[in-house]
Structures are given as C-alpha cells and as structure tokens.
Amino acid sequence: MIMGIRGLMSFVEDHSNEFFTDVKLRDTKIIIDGYALFHRLYFSSNLELRYGGDYDSFTDVVQKFFESLFACKICPYVVLDGGCDISDKKLNTLKDRAREKIQMAHSLSVGGGGYVCPLLIREVFIQVLTKLQVCFVQCFSEADRDIMTLANHWNCPVLSSDSDFCIFDLKSGFCPLNGFQWRNVNTIKGTRDRYIPAKCFFLDALCCHFGIMNKTLLPLFAVLCGNDHVNLPVMETFLSKVRLPLGAANSKGRRHHRVLGLLNWLSRFADPTEALDSVLNHLPKKRRGTVKELLCRSMEEYVQAQGRLQDFFQHGAYTCPDTWNPGLPPWVLAALTRGQLSPFISDALVLRRTILHTQVENMQRPNAHRISLPIRQVIYGLLVNAPPHVRNVAWDALPPQLPTFSEVERINKNIKTSIVNAVELPKDHSDLSKLTELSLASRQMLLLETLKVKQSLLDPVPAALKLPVAVSCYWVQHAEATLKLHHLQALLLGMLLGPLRAMASSPEEKAVRGSGAETLYAELQRVKAPPGTRLDLDTAHVFCQWQCCLQMGLYLNQLLSTPLPEPDLTRLYSGSLVHGLCRQLLTSASVESLLRLCPEAQQLYEHLFSATRSCAPAELFLPKGKLNSKRRKQKKSGISWSENRVGTTLNARSWHEGSNPFELLMVETLENEEAPELK
C-alpha cells in the first residue's frame, strides 16, 4: 500500500485547479513507479480479491494499459522497488503495514472489505513486462530517488500514486495514477495522433501558492508532517507548542490542518537551516542533537540519487550504490537489477530478515507460509555462504556458527518475528559467488530433493509446467489435512488454462484438432466463481499454502539459475476458477465430464495428476467413509496426526550420511498446535 506523506495527496487534489495542469500525453518517455502501478491496476479493475489472485485477468489489464501507452507513442520505463534499506529505517513502518494487511485479509476472509494484493502479483507483473518488451529495472532498495533522478535526466514526467513525488523537484512534473486516463485514449482533431488525458503536478505551483516558498524547505515539511521514514513522538511536542496558522477556515482547511499549517509556517523561513533551528528550539535541549541528526538524514531522502539508471537502460548495467552493499557477487547484483531475483532474496542476504506477506486465509490456522519453511531454509542455506567481505550490522551481530534468519510472520491476527535456522549444505554449495558454476544436474538435484520429487515423475510433464507440478508434489506431501482430492483436481484443471488458450488462439491447432480447446476454455471461464460468492476458508487456506510453496519454489529455482524452466505465471493460477471448480466437483461435475470436450487437455491433465498422485498420501484418495475409519484406527493405536503425514516435519539440521539430506528440522514446528482432523 502506498503511503508517503500523510494527508499531502488529498490536500493537493483538493486544490487541483491550482496545483495541476491538464496535459495530453503523447510522444514522450515516462518513468513509471512499478510498485504503485501494479497495485493501482489490480485494485481499480474490479478484480477478485478473496481467491488468491485472478492472474489471468490481471495480465489482460496490464497488457491493455501498455497498449494504450504504445498507441500514443509513449515510451514507458518501469522502475521497481528492491529490498528493504540496509539502514532498516522503515522497519517500523513495514511492520505496521504488515499488521494492517492482516486486518484487511481477515476482513476479506469473512465477507468484508479490504485491499490485499495476491502473493505472486509482482512476479506476474514482471513476466508481462518481459513479454511486452517494456524496459524495466529493479532497484537495490526503495526506488523513489532513482525515479526522480532518471526523470530529470531525461526531462520526462513520472507516473505514480506516491505523494513523495509532490516534494521532488521534477522538471516535467508528476502525473498521479488516479488522474491518468489510460482507458480513454483520444485523437487530436485533424490528425492521427493519439494522446492520454492526464493531470500533471508541478512543484512551482505549490510553492507559489505559499508566497513563492523556497523549494528546499519541502523535504523538512515532509519529515515534520510524517512520512514512511520519520514518525517521532517528539514531533508532536513541536506541533503542540508551535502555533500553526490554519490558513483557511473552511472544511477542507480543517481536514488538512497539519499540512496547510506546516506549509504556511515554513513559508516564513528563507531556508531549511533557519526553519530547522526554529523546530529544535521548541524541543527539550537534551533531545535536540538526536532529533536534528534524524531529521537531516531523513531530508536526504529527497535529494538526487547516486545511481544512474540511465546506464542500465542504455547499457544493461547499473552500479550498486556504495551505501547499499558492494560486496555481493556480481551475478547476484545483475540478477537483482533485472528482476531475476526477488527482493525477498536481497532482504535475506543483506539483512538476514524477511517479511512473509499474509494472504486471505484462515486466520484460525497457522499462517500459510509455514508449509514452505523447509524450502526457505534451503534458500537461507545457499545465502548464508556469501563472500566474507560482505558486512553489515545484522550479520556481524550474530556468531558465524549460528546461521539464523528472522522471519516476520502472521501469528493469529498479529505479527511475530521467528528465528529460523539455515540448512547446512555440502561444500560445493558453500560459496554463493560460485553457485552459477555448478552443473545443471547438480542444481536440478538440489531443487528436486528440496521439493521431494523424483525427476522421472516430471519426464511426461511439459517443460513449462515442470516446476508447478514439482511444487504441487511438495504441497500434497506437506499440506494440512483439510486438503481434499477435489482441491488437487481443481488446481490441476486450472493449470490447463494457459495451454488451452494457446491451442484455442492457434489457427493451425484448430484446423488439425477442431474447436475442442476453444470450447473447453470458454467452459472454464464460465465455471469461475462469481463475485460475492461465499468463501470456503478451508479451501482458501490450502490454495494459499500452494501459492506459498510455488513462491518459494520459484525463488529457489531462480537462485539456482533456473534448472527447471520458469513457468508462465500469467495463466497458471486463477483463484476464481479453482474455487469455482471446487464447487463444481463437489456437486455435479467430474473431471472426465469437463475434459471430454478436448482429448489433448485430458491427456495433459492425466500427466499432471499422475505425477502429483505418486507423491500424495494414500488418504487423499480414500472414499470419505474409509478415511474416517482409518483415522479412528490411528487414534486408537496412538499414531498422531503429524506422525502419519507424509513429510510433515523435517528432522535433521545438517547432512548425515545415509539419510535424505533435505530432512531438516523446522525451527518452529507445529507439534504443539492442535492438528485438524481428517474428514
């Protein structure tokens, strides 16, 4: 969720006629805040929010957005945020957002409102950018300053929804996403030239409104008003003592009292030094030194960045700023800038801390990310062996013999930081800088053993689906007992959406095989759960678990330089479809009746089902009556739920001769939690 400076965006929008200029955007470069864009496109397109993501529908929206830009000869350059800043100055803000996301996820899960992005939306967005050949870069940390610096270098506007861009001095202005009418492409009269109507904010207009205010005062305004970096209680002391002029006594003035009052007050000063001294004079003497240092450091967030993103877009290379961490292996830095490694990886590598994002899941159960902990431990095992000259506070604070990582995760409806041990890996994996030099067979073995699947099972599966099927094999071995056969069937049927679309859109395929693929594709679209349908929490939770497995399987595959082909996520999972299929399979339909329309799809489904069935516990395929009988017998014999699960816990932190090297100890097991009964 975009936050920025509290109250500023609504303030400038309330003064739209004064601060914004109507523009007809065409024939220009534009720098796009990628994080803001994919959030805006998902939340403003009436897409389903409760089923874990309709990635196919989201893909269509993103494609239409960029087609509008191309039609107007607007050349987009997308800049994505990277990992958390090494200074950890936004950690409290990030934790607050994590708590807010949990509350919104819970609200959505019980039929209320809220905004929670699907887990893999970033990866889907990057894949769409790649397919459309849209230039993009992933920064090493927060991207705002890099965006500002690049936009001024190229003298082109910025597209975002972050109010921080109202503070940056942008030569060609800032276009907020909510005033960017990309769905309303127009043609200039008498020509064939097309344009997108937009509103553009210019800093000069804001400064003129406050008596030709010095622009250099605005970074101090941002930190005094409260942004993502500074939220000091001591600032309330200053605000209570200084008499802020209200400016206007109307309702808008009262609503934006702090914004309007601070800007009016600051406009009296000639420069930031004079204003800062006045702020400090209102504070206790013993606090002034610390507060001044923090405010000055925070104001630096609004000055030009060190990096030169234009070098990346022109030459394919981008120098890592010295303030981040120059000691990382070159291949890691290159992969991060190209979006081939997630910010999750850089957070784990540099900070030894990751944040696990909550989905719309069953809040009464352990968070869905618990299922993928063994995969993350292998990722951490690969990252813990970074070159010894990589140094930061987080690493140096820990003894070298304790390769542990912190995970910020959901516990009930709050967050908790858990400590997780990395896996001790063999010596040939002990140098991250040489990880890409391992043979394909070695990297593939590491991936498949982590996912507990044999290569032979994947042989009949098409290359594009090998990783999702391998992840599904892991999922069926580790999922909670609420996983049922119709969940697996619905998930695998959903994976047919991409291949069916490809067959249906190919005239050659249609000529040879008829219209079966097209008919089945249309039928699957019809099966999608309609908006407002009651959410089955157990079903939602098992699919959230699957997405967690896929996310970490994908990250591990990327870290190992893709020993399995990266899957096309854009058509791999449609939450509305798999939830709709679950209802169909429980009531009237069967897999056979659905697939009879297309023999090719039926054969593909059988390959997918055969591979996952080989890894699944036998209980998944027992009739309900027999399953209950088996559960009662296990209860009488004293066999616990966790002991009977296939691969429930992993039990050795290091490699032992003669044992499966990937049977690892979960640092926080679920042994003390009451297990749900098999039904």
GROMACS .gro file of C-alpha atoms in nm, residues 151-553:
model
  403
  151ALA     CA    1   1.306   1.156  -1.492
  152ASN     CA    2   1.507   1.476  -1.458
  153HIS     CA    3   1.793   1.332  -1.663
  154TRP     CA    4   1.552   1.254  -1.948
  155ASN     CA    5   1.326   1.554  -1.881
  156CYS     CA    6   1.010   1.343  -1.877
  157PRO     CA    7   0.718   1.301  -1.633
  158VAL     CA    8   0.678   1.048  -1.352
  159LEU     CA    9   0.369   0.827  -1.314
  160SER     CA   10   0.295   0.712  -0.958
  161SER     CA   11   0.050   0.746  -0.669
  162ASP     CA   12   0.312   0.817  -0.402
  163SER     CA   13   0.278   1.164  -0.251
  164ASP     CA   14   0.657   1.182  -0.206
  165PHE     CA   15   0.665   1.288  -0.572
  166CYS     CA   16   0.487   1.610  -0.474
  167ILE     CA   17   0.807   1.702  -0.287
  168PHE     CA   18   1.062   1.612  -0.554
  169ASP     CA   19   1.151   1.894  -0.793
  170LEU     CA   20   1.060   1.722  -1.121
  171LYS     CA   21   1.130   1.918  -1.439
  172SER     CA   22   0.841   1.765  -1.633
  173GLY     CA   23   0.610   1.710  -1.339
  174PHE     CA   24   0.437   1.424  -1.162
  175CYS     CA   25   0.125   1.252  -1.302
  176PRO     CA   26  -0.081   1.078  -1.031
  177LEU     CA   27  -0.226   0.746  -1.142
  178ASN     CA   28  -0.580   0.839  -1.043
  179GLY     CA   29  -0.577   1.125  -1.297
  180PHE     CA   30  -0.413   0.921  -1.574
  181GLN     CA   31  -0.699   0.830  -1.811
  182TRP     CA   32  -0.532   0.542  -1.994
  183ARG     CA   33  -0.869   0.381  -2.070
  184ASN     CA   34  -0.976   0.699  -2.250
  185VAL     CA   35  -0.731   0.738  -2.540
  186ASN     CA   36  -0.823   1.037  -2.761
  187THR     CA   37  -0.723   1.161  -3.105
  188ILE     CA   38  -0.606   1.518  -3.176
  189LYS     CA   39  -0.851   1.681  -3.416
  190GLY     CA   40  -0.745   1.677  -3.777
  191THR     CA   41  -0.460   1.431  -3.714
  192ARG     CA   42  -0.400   1.065  -3.641
  193ASP     CA   43  -0.202   1.149  -3.330
  194ARG     CA   44  -0.342   0.994  -3.015
  195TYR     CA   45  -0.297   1.100  -2.654
  196ILE     CA   46  -0.387   1.008  -2.296
  197PRO     CA   47  -0.556   1.283  -2.091
  198ALA     CA   48  -0.373   1.331  -1.761
  199LYS     CA   49  -0.319   1.576  -1.479
  200CYS     CA   50   0.034   1.686  -1.403
  201PHE     CA   51   0.154   1.830  -1.072
  202PHE     CA   52   0.433   2.088  -1.066
  203LEU     CA   53   0.620   2.190  -0.752
  204ASP     CA   54   0.639   2.554  -0.863
  205ALA     CA   55   0.260   2.582  -0.839
  206LEU     CA   56   0.262   2.459  -0.479
  207CYS     CA   57   0.542   2.698  -0.382
  208CYS     CA   58   0.367   2.993  -0.548
  209HIS     CA   59   0.051   2.917  -0.350
  210PHE     CA   60   0.254   2.973  -0.032
  211GLY     CA   61   0.416   3.302  -0.128
  212ILE     CA   62   0.694   3.176  -0.357
  213MET     CA   63   0.814   2.937  -0.089
  214ASN     CA   64   1.173   2.810  -0.111
  215LYS     CA   65   1.159   2.458  -0.263
  216THR     CA   66   1.440   2.338  -0.039
  217LEU     CA   67   1.206   2.372   0.263
  218LEU     CA   68   0.978   2.095   0.136
  219PRO     CA   69   1.189   1.795   0.248
  220LEU     CA   70   1.170   1.938   0.604
  221PHE     CA   71   0.793   1.970   0.559
  222ALA     CA   72   0.775   1.602   0.459
  223VAL     CA   73   0.956   1.477   0.769
  224LEU     CA   74   0.767   1.713   1.002
  225CYS     CA   75   0.431   1.614   0.856
  226GLY     CA   76   0.514   1.245   0.896
  227ASN     CA   77   0.630   1.008   0.623
  228ASP     CA   78   0.744   0.647   0.596
  229HIS     CA   79   1.086   0.727   0.742
  230VAL     CA   80   1.007   0.952   1.038
  231ASN     CA   81   0.729   0.923   1.291
  232LEU     CA   82   0.882   1.067   1.608
  233PRO     CA   83   0.654   1.120   1.909
  234VAL     CA   84   0.876   1.418   1.995
  235MET     CA   85   0.747   1.587   1.678
  236GLU     CA   86   0.407   1.604   1.842
  237THR     CA   87   0.575   1.815   2.113
  238PHE     CA   88   0.687   2.062   1.848
  239LEU     CA   89   0.346   2.067   1.679
  240SER     CA   90   0.169   2.129   2.008
  241LYS     CA   91   0.396   2.421   2.101
  242VAL     CA   92   0.427   2.599   1.770
  243ARG     CA   93   0.119   2.790   1.664
  244LEU     CA   94   0.042   2.667   1.314
  245PRO     CA   95  -0.154   2.916   1.104
  246LEU     CA   96  -0.466   2.743   0.971
  247GLY     CA   97  -0.485   2.943   0.652
  248ALA     CA   98  -0.843   2.866   0.550
  249ALA     CA   99  -1.127   2.811   0.795
  250ASN     CA  100  -1.342   2.605   0.559
  251SER     CA  101  -1.398   2.230   0.588
  252LYS     CA  102  -1.107   2.145   0.358
  253GLY     CA  103  -0.878   2.363   0.566
  254ARG     CA  104  -0.981   2.188   0.886
  255ARG     CA  105  -0.937   1.846   0.729
  256HIS     CA  106  -0.585   1.930   0.621
  257HIS     CA  107  -0.492   2.137   0.924
  258ARG     CA  108  -0.146   1.986   0.969
  259VAL     CA  109  -0.050   2.002   0.601
  260LEU     CA  110  -0.180   2.353   0.549
  261GLY     CA  111  -0.048   2.483   0.882
  262LEU     CA  112   0.303   2.342   0.835
  263LEU     CA  113   0.334   2.478   0.480
  264ASN     CA  114   0.215   2.820   0.591
  265TRP     CA  115   0.454   2.816   0.887
  266LEU     CA  116   0.755   2.701   0.682
  267SER     CA  117   0.692   2.960   0.411
  268ARG     CA  118   0.808   3.227   0.660
  269PHE     CA  119   1.165   3.096   0.655
  270ALA     CA  120   1.433   3.168   0.399
  271ASP     CA  121   1.598   2.826   0.404
  272PRO     CA  122   1.590   2.483   0.576
  273THR     CA  123   1.866   2.570   0.826
  274GLU     CA  124   1.669   2.862   0.969
  275ALA     CA  125   1.348   2.654   0.983
  276LEU     CA  126   1.523   2.356   1.142
  277ASP     CA  127   1.671   2.576   1.415
  278SER     CA  128   1.324   2.704   1.493
  279VAL     CA  129   1.190   2.348   1.517
  280LEU     CA  130   1.468   2.245   1.756
  281ASN     CA  131   1.409   2.548   1.979
  282HIS     CA  132   1.065   2.407   2.060
  283LEU     CA  133   1.215   2.079   2.184
  284PRO     CA  134   1.389   1.984   2.513
  285LYS     CA  135   1.763   2.060   2.490
  286LYS     CA  136   1.866   1.702   2.563
  287ARG     CA  137   1.672   1.578   2.258
  288ARG     CA  138   1.785   1.839   2.007
  289GLY     CA  139   2.105   1.673   1.888
  290THR     CA  140   1.944   1.334   1.821
  291VAL     CA  141   1.637   1.483   1.654
  292LYS     CA  142   1.847   1.712   1.433
  293GLU     CA  143   2.057   1.419   1.313
  294LEU     CA  144   1.748   1.214   1.234
  295LEU     CA  145   1.570   1.498   1.055
  296CYS     CA  146   1.876   1.585   0.844
  297ARG     CA  147   1.927   1.222   0.749
  298SER     CA  148   1.561   1.187   0.656
  299MET     CA  149   1.566   1.503   0.445
  300GLU     CA  150   1.840   1.345   0.233
  301GLU     CA  151   1.576   1.104   0.100
  302TYR     CA  152   1.457   1.387  -0.124
  303VAL     CA  153   1.790   1.467  -0.293
  304GLN     CA  154   1.924   1.319  -0.614
  305ALA     CA  155   2.028   0.952  -0.607
  306GLN     CA  156   2.385   0.832  -0.656
  307GLY     CA  157   2.291   0.563  -0.905
  308ARG     CA  158   2.246   0.623  -1.276
  309LEU     CA  159   1.951   0.420  -1.400
  310GLN     CA  160   2.004   0.557  -1.750
  311ASP     CA  161   2.320   0.344  -1.763
  312PHE     CA  162   2.111   0.033  -1.707
  313PHE     CA  163   1.857   0.120  -1.976
  314GLN     CA  164   2.126   0.219  -2.224
  315HIS     CA  165   2.398  -0.037  -2.149
  316GLY     CA  166   2.234  -0.308  -1.936
  317ALA     CA  167   2.442  -0.238  -1.626
  318TYR     CA  168   2.366  -0.041  -1.312
  319THR     CA  169   2.627   0.031  -1.046
  320CYS     CA  170   2.523  -0.066  -0.694
  321PRO     CA  171   2.543   0.241  -0.466
  322ASP     CA  172   2.819   0.220  -0.205
  323THR     CA  173   2.563   0.285   0.066
  324TRP     CA  174   2.385  -0.041  -0.017
  325ASN     CA  175   2.637  -0.327  -0.027
  326PRO     CA  176   2.904  -0.356  -0.297
  327GLY     CA  177   3.046  -0.685  -0.166
  328LEU     CA  178   2.779  -0.910  -0.315
  329PRO     CA  179   2.869  -1.140  -0.606
  330PRO     CA  180   2.835  -0.965  -0.944
  331TRP     CA  181   2.590  -1.227  -1.073
  332VAL     CA  182   2.359  -1.163  -0.776
  333LEU     CA  183   2.365  -0.784  -0.832
  334ALA     CA  184   2.296  -0.829  -1.203
  335ALA     CA  185   2.008  -1.070  -1.138
  336LEU     CA  186   1.856  -0.832  -0.882
  337THR     CA  187   1.857  -0.536  -1.122
  338ARG     CA  188   1.695  -0.748  -1.398
  339GLY     CA  189   1.422  -0.871  -1.165
  340GLN     CA  190   1.553  -1.227  -1.194
  341LEU     CA  191   1.587  -1.244  -0.815
  342SER     CA  192   1.321  -1.121  -0.575
  343PRO     CA  193   1.370  -0.852  -0.308
  344PHE     CA  194   1.299  -1.141  -0.068
  345ILE     CA  195   1.644  -1.274  -0.163
  346SER     CA  196   1.823  -0.941  -0.108
  347ASP     CA  197   1.649  -0.893   0.229
  348ALA     CA  198   1.759  -1.239   0.341
  349LEU     CA  199   2.109  -1.188   0.205
  350VAL     CA  200   2.178  -0.839   0.339
  351LEU     CA  201   1.955  -0.811   0.646
  352ARG     CA  202   1.905  -1.177   0.738
  353ARG     CA  203   1.541  -1.090   0.775
  354THR     CA  204   1.239  -1.149   0.556
  355ILE     CA  205   0.873  -1.047   0.575
  356LEU     CA  206   0.616  -1.314   0.485
  357HIS     CA  207   0.309  -1.147   0.337
  358THR     CA  208  -0.033  -1.252   0.461
  359GLN     CA  209  -0.299  -1.372   0.219
  360VAL     CA  210  -0.675  -1.408   0.252
  361GLU     CA  211  -0.651  -1.726   0.455
  362ASN     CA  212  -0.799  -1.892   0.762
  363MET     CA  213  -0.675  -1.677   1.048
  364GLN     CA  214  -0.756  -1.954   1.296
  365ARG     CA  215  -0.486  -2.176   1.144
  366PRO     CA  216  -0.107  -2.138   1.139
  367ASN     CA  217  -0.011  -1.894   0.865
  368ALA     CA  218   0.005  -2.047   0.519
  369HIS     CA  219   0.380  -1.978   0.486
  370ARG     CA  220   0.457  -2.244   0.747
  371ILE     CA  221   0.423  -2.510   0.480
  372SER     CA  222   0.714  -2.371   0.277
  373LEU     CA  223   0.956  -2.328   0.567
  374PRO     CA  224   1.180  -2.620   0.461
  375ILE     CA  225   1.219  -2.460   0.115
  376ARG     CA  226   1.311  -2.126   0.271
  377GLN     CA  227   1.566  -2.298   0.494
  378VAL     CA  228   1.741  -2.429   0.183
  379ILE     CA  229   1.734  -2.080   0.031
  380TYR     CA  230   1.888  -1.944   0.352
  381GLY     CA  231   2.147  -2.222   0.341
  382LEU     CA  232   2.259  -2.101  -0.001
  383LEU     CA  233   2.264  -1.736   0.105
  384VAL     CA  234   2.447  -1.784   0.433
  385ASN     CA  235   2.763  -1.862   0.239
  386ALA     CA  236   2.807  -1.516   0.093
  387PRO     CA  237   3.164  -1.388   0.049
  388PRO     CA  238   3.327  -1.300   0.383
  389HIS     CA  239   3.380  -0.935   0.282
  390VAL     CA  240   3.003  -0.877   0.272
  391ARG     CA  241   2.948  -0.699   0.601
  392ASN     CA  242   2.662  -0.524   0.773
  393VAL     CA  243   2.534  -0.477   1.124
  394ALA     CA  244   2.277  -0.758   1.105
  395TRP     CA  245   2.536  -1.017   1.003
  396ASP     CA  246   2.814  -0.903   1.233
  397ALA     CA  247   2.583  -0.912   1.534
  398LEU     CA  248   2.549  -1.289   1.501
  399PRO     CA  249   2.817  -1.551   1.569
  400PRO     CA  250   2.932  -1.722   1.248
  401GLN     CA  251   2.841  -2.067   1.381
  402LEU     CA  252   2.473  -1.970   1.406
  403PRO     CA  253   2.338  -1.926   1.051
  404THR     CA  254   1.996  -1.797   1.156
  405PHE     CA  255   1.742  -1.573   0.986
  406SER     CA  256   1.448  -1.372   1.118
  407GLU     CA  257   1.104  -1.406   0.962
  408VAL     CA  258   0.824  -1.158   1.027
  409GLU     CA  259   0.510  -1.372   1.002
  410ARG     CA  260   0.145  -1.379   1.098
  411ILE     CA  261   0.053  -1.535   1.432
  412ASN     CA  262  -0.327  -1.528   1.467
  413LYS     CA  263  -0.413  -1.166   1.379
  414ASN     CA  264  -0.081  -1.008   1.471
  415ILE     CA  265   0.282  -1.037   1.365
  416LYS     CA  266   0.570  -1.214   1.529
  417THR     CA  267   0.940  -1.240   1.447
  418SER     CA  268   1.052  -1.602   1.438
  419ILE     CA  269   1.411  -1.729   1.427
  420VAL     CA  270   1.483  -1.990   1.161
  421ASN     CA  271   1.797  -2.195   1.109
  422ALA     CA  272   1.952  -2.219   0.765
  423VAL     CA  273   2.034  -2.560   0.623
  424GLU     CA  274   2.396  -2.672   0.628
  425LEU     CA  275   2.472  -2.758   0.265
  426PRO     CA  276   2.759  -2.955   0.106
  427LYS     CA  277   3.093  -2.785   0.043
  428ASP     CA  278   3.038  -2.740  -0.330
  429HIS     CA  279   2.744  -2.511  -0.243
  430SER     CA  280   2.940  -2.315   0.016
  431ASP     CA  281   3.035  -2.014  -0.199
  432LEU     CA  282   2.745  -1.804  -0.327
  433SER     CA  283   2.972  -1.636  -0.581
  434LYS     CA  284   3.031  -1.974  -0.750
  435LEU     CA  285   2.677  -2.106  -0.733
  436THR     CA  286   2.618  -2.041  -1.104
  437GLU     CA  287   2.923  -2.255  -1.186
  438LEU     CA  288   2.759  -2.573  -1.054
  439SER     CA  289   2.645  -2.816  -1.322
  440LEU     CA  290   2.282  -2.813  -1.435
  441ALA     CA  291   2.240  -3.166  -1.298
  442SER     CA  292   2.370  -3.063  -0.956
  443ARG     CA  293   2.145  -2.758  -0.936
  444GLN     CA  294   1.844  -2.956  -1.055
  445MET     CA  295   1.910  -3.229  -0.799
  446LEU     CA  296   1.924  -2.971  -0.520
  447LEU     CA  297   1.591  -2.823  -0.631
  448LEU     CA  298   1.409  -3.153  -0.674
  449GLU     CA  299   1.535  -3.303  -0.349
  450THR     CA  300   1.416  -2.991  -0.168
  451LEU     CA  301   1.073  -3.036  -0.326
  452LYS     CA  302   1.084  -3.413  -0.257
  453VAL     CA  303   1.009  -3.519  -0.612
  454LYS     CA  304   1.193  -3.755  -0.847
  455GLN     CA  305   1.300  -3.641  -1.190
  456SER     CA  306   1.132  -3.945  -1.351
  457LEU     CA  307   0.791  -3.826  -1.232
  458LEU     CA  308   0.834  -3.499  -1.422
  459ASP     CA  309   0.950  -3.655  -1.751
  460PRO     CA  310   0.600  -3.674  -1.909
  461VAL     CA  311   0.515  -3.319  -1.795
  462PRO     CA  312   0.563  -3.031  -2.045
  463ALA     CA  313   0.868  -2.817  -1.966
  464ALA     CA  314   0.662  -2.508  -1.880
  465LEU     CA  315   0.471  -2.697  -1.609
  466LYS     CA  316   0.755  -2.900  -1.455
  467LEU     CA  317   0.819  -2.653  -1.170
  468PRO     CA  318   0.448  -2.603  -1.081
  469VAL     CA  319   0.397  -2.980  -1.077
  470ALA     CA  320   0.710  -3.035  -0.867
  471VAL     CA  321   0.583  -2.770  -0.624
  472SER     CA  322   0.242  -2.942  -0.620
  473CYS     CA  323   0.413  -3.270  -0.532
  474TYR     CA  324   0.570  -3.096  -0.233
  475TRP     CA  325   0.237  -2.936  -0.144
  476VAL     CA  326   0.039  -3.261  -0.131
  477GLN     CA  327   0.302  -3.411   0.098
  478HIS     CA  328   0.300  -3.120   0.344
  479ALA     CA  329  -0.046  -2.964   0.327
  480GLU     CA  330  -0.286  -2.965   0.619
  481ALA     CA  331  -0.538  -3.244   0.648
  482THR     CA  332  -0.806  -3.014   0.506
  483LEU     CA  333  -0.656  -3.081   0.161
  484LYS     CA  334  -0.901  -3.297  -0.034
  485LEU     CA  335  -0.893  -3.468  -0.370
  486HIS     CA  336  -1.118  -3.206  -0.534
  487HIS     CA  337  -0.869  -2.934  -0.431
  488LEU     CA  338  -0.591  -3.110  -0.620
  489GLN     CA  339  -0.816  -3.176  -0.919
  490ALA     CA  340  -0.932  -2.814  -0.934
  491LEU     CA  341  -0.575  -2.684  -0.910
  492LEU     CA  342  -0.452  -2.908  -1.194
  493LEU     CA  343  -0.755  -2.825  -1.411
  494GLY     CA  344  -0.674  -2.458  -1.355
  495MET     CA  345  -0.322  -2.517  -1.486
  496LEU     CA  346  -0.476  -2.614  -1.823
  497LEU     CA  347  -0.596  -2.257  -1.880
  498GLY     CA  348  -0.268  -2.139  -2.037
  499PRO     CA  349  -0.219  -2.438  -2.273
  500LEU     CA  350  -0.588  -2.425  -2.373
  501ARG     CA  351  -0.564  -2.056  -2.455
  502ALA     CA  352  -0.258  -2.121  -2.669
  503MET     CA  353  -0.437  -2.403  -2.856
  504ALA     CA  354  -0.756  -2.201  -2.898
  505SER     CA  355  -0.571  -1.900  -3.042
  506SER     CA  356  -0.368  -2.107  -3.292
  507PRO     CA  357  -0.538  -2.143  -3.634
  508GLU     CA  358  -0.309  -2.438  -3.716
  509GLU     CA  359  -0.407  -2.626  -3.398
  510LYS     CA  360  -0.772  -2.550  -3.458
  511ALA     CA  361  -0.754  -2.681  -3.815
  512VAL     CA  362  -0.596  -3.009  -3.702
  513ARG     CA  363  -0.778  -3.073  -3.373
  514GLY     CA  364  -1.106  -2.888  -3.410
  515SER     CA  365  -1.263  -2.645  -3.163
  516GLY     CA  366  -1.242  -2.863  -2.850
  517ALA     CA  367  -0.977  -2.645  -2.685
  518GLU     CA  368  -1.173  -2.328  -2.755
  519THR     CA  369  -1.495  -2.481  -2.618
  520LEU     CA  370  -1.325  -2.611  -2.303
  521TYR     CA  371  -1.151  -2.277  -2.245
  522ALA     CA  372  -1.489  -2.100  -2.266
  523GLU     CA  373  -1.641  -2.356  -2.029
  524LEU     CA  374  -1.367  -2.299  -1.772
  525GLN     CA  375  -1.426  -1.924  -1.791
  526ARG     CA  376  -1.795  -1.988  -1.720
  527VAL     CA  377  -1.710  -2.200  -1.414
  528LYS     CA  378  -1.532  -1.911  -1.239
  529ALA     CA  379  -1.684  -1.827  -0.900
  530PRO     CA  380  -1.897  -1.512  -0.938
  531PRO     CA  381  -1.823  -1.206  -0.720
  532GLY     CA  382  -1.991  -1.218  -0.382
  533THR     CA  383  -1.988  -1.596  -0.357
  534ARG     CA  384  -1.928  -1.716  -0.001
  535LEU     CA  385  -1.563  -1.800   0.065
  536ASP     CA  386  -1.483  -2.151   0.188
  537LEU     CA  387  -1.199  -2.081   0.433
  538ASP     CA  388  -1.054  -2.433   0.431
  539THR     CA  389  -1.038  -2.425   0.051
  540ALA     CA  390  -0.887  -2.075   0.055
  541HIS     CA  391  -0.624  -2.186   0.307
  542VAL     CA  392  -0.499  -2.489   0.114
  543PHE     CA  393  -0.465  -2.282  -0.203
  544CYS     CA  394  -0.282  -2.011  -0.006
  545GLN     CA  395  -0.045  -2.285   0.109
  546TRP     CA  396   0.008  -2.391  -0.252
  547GLN     CA  397   0.091  -2.034  -0.355
  548CYS     CA  398   0.343  -2.011  -0.070
  549CYS     CA  399   0.507  -2.332  -0.196
  550LEU     CA  400   0.509  -2.200  -0.553
  551GLN     CA  401   0.655  -1.866  -0.445
  552MET     CA  402   0.945  -2.022  -0.258
  553GLY     CA  403   0.993  -2.294  -0.520
   0.00000   0.00000   0.00000
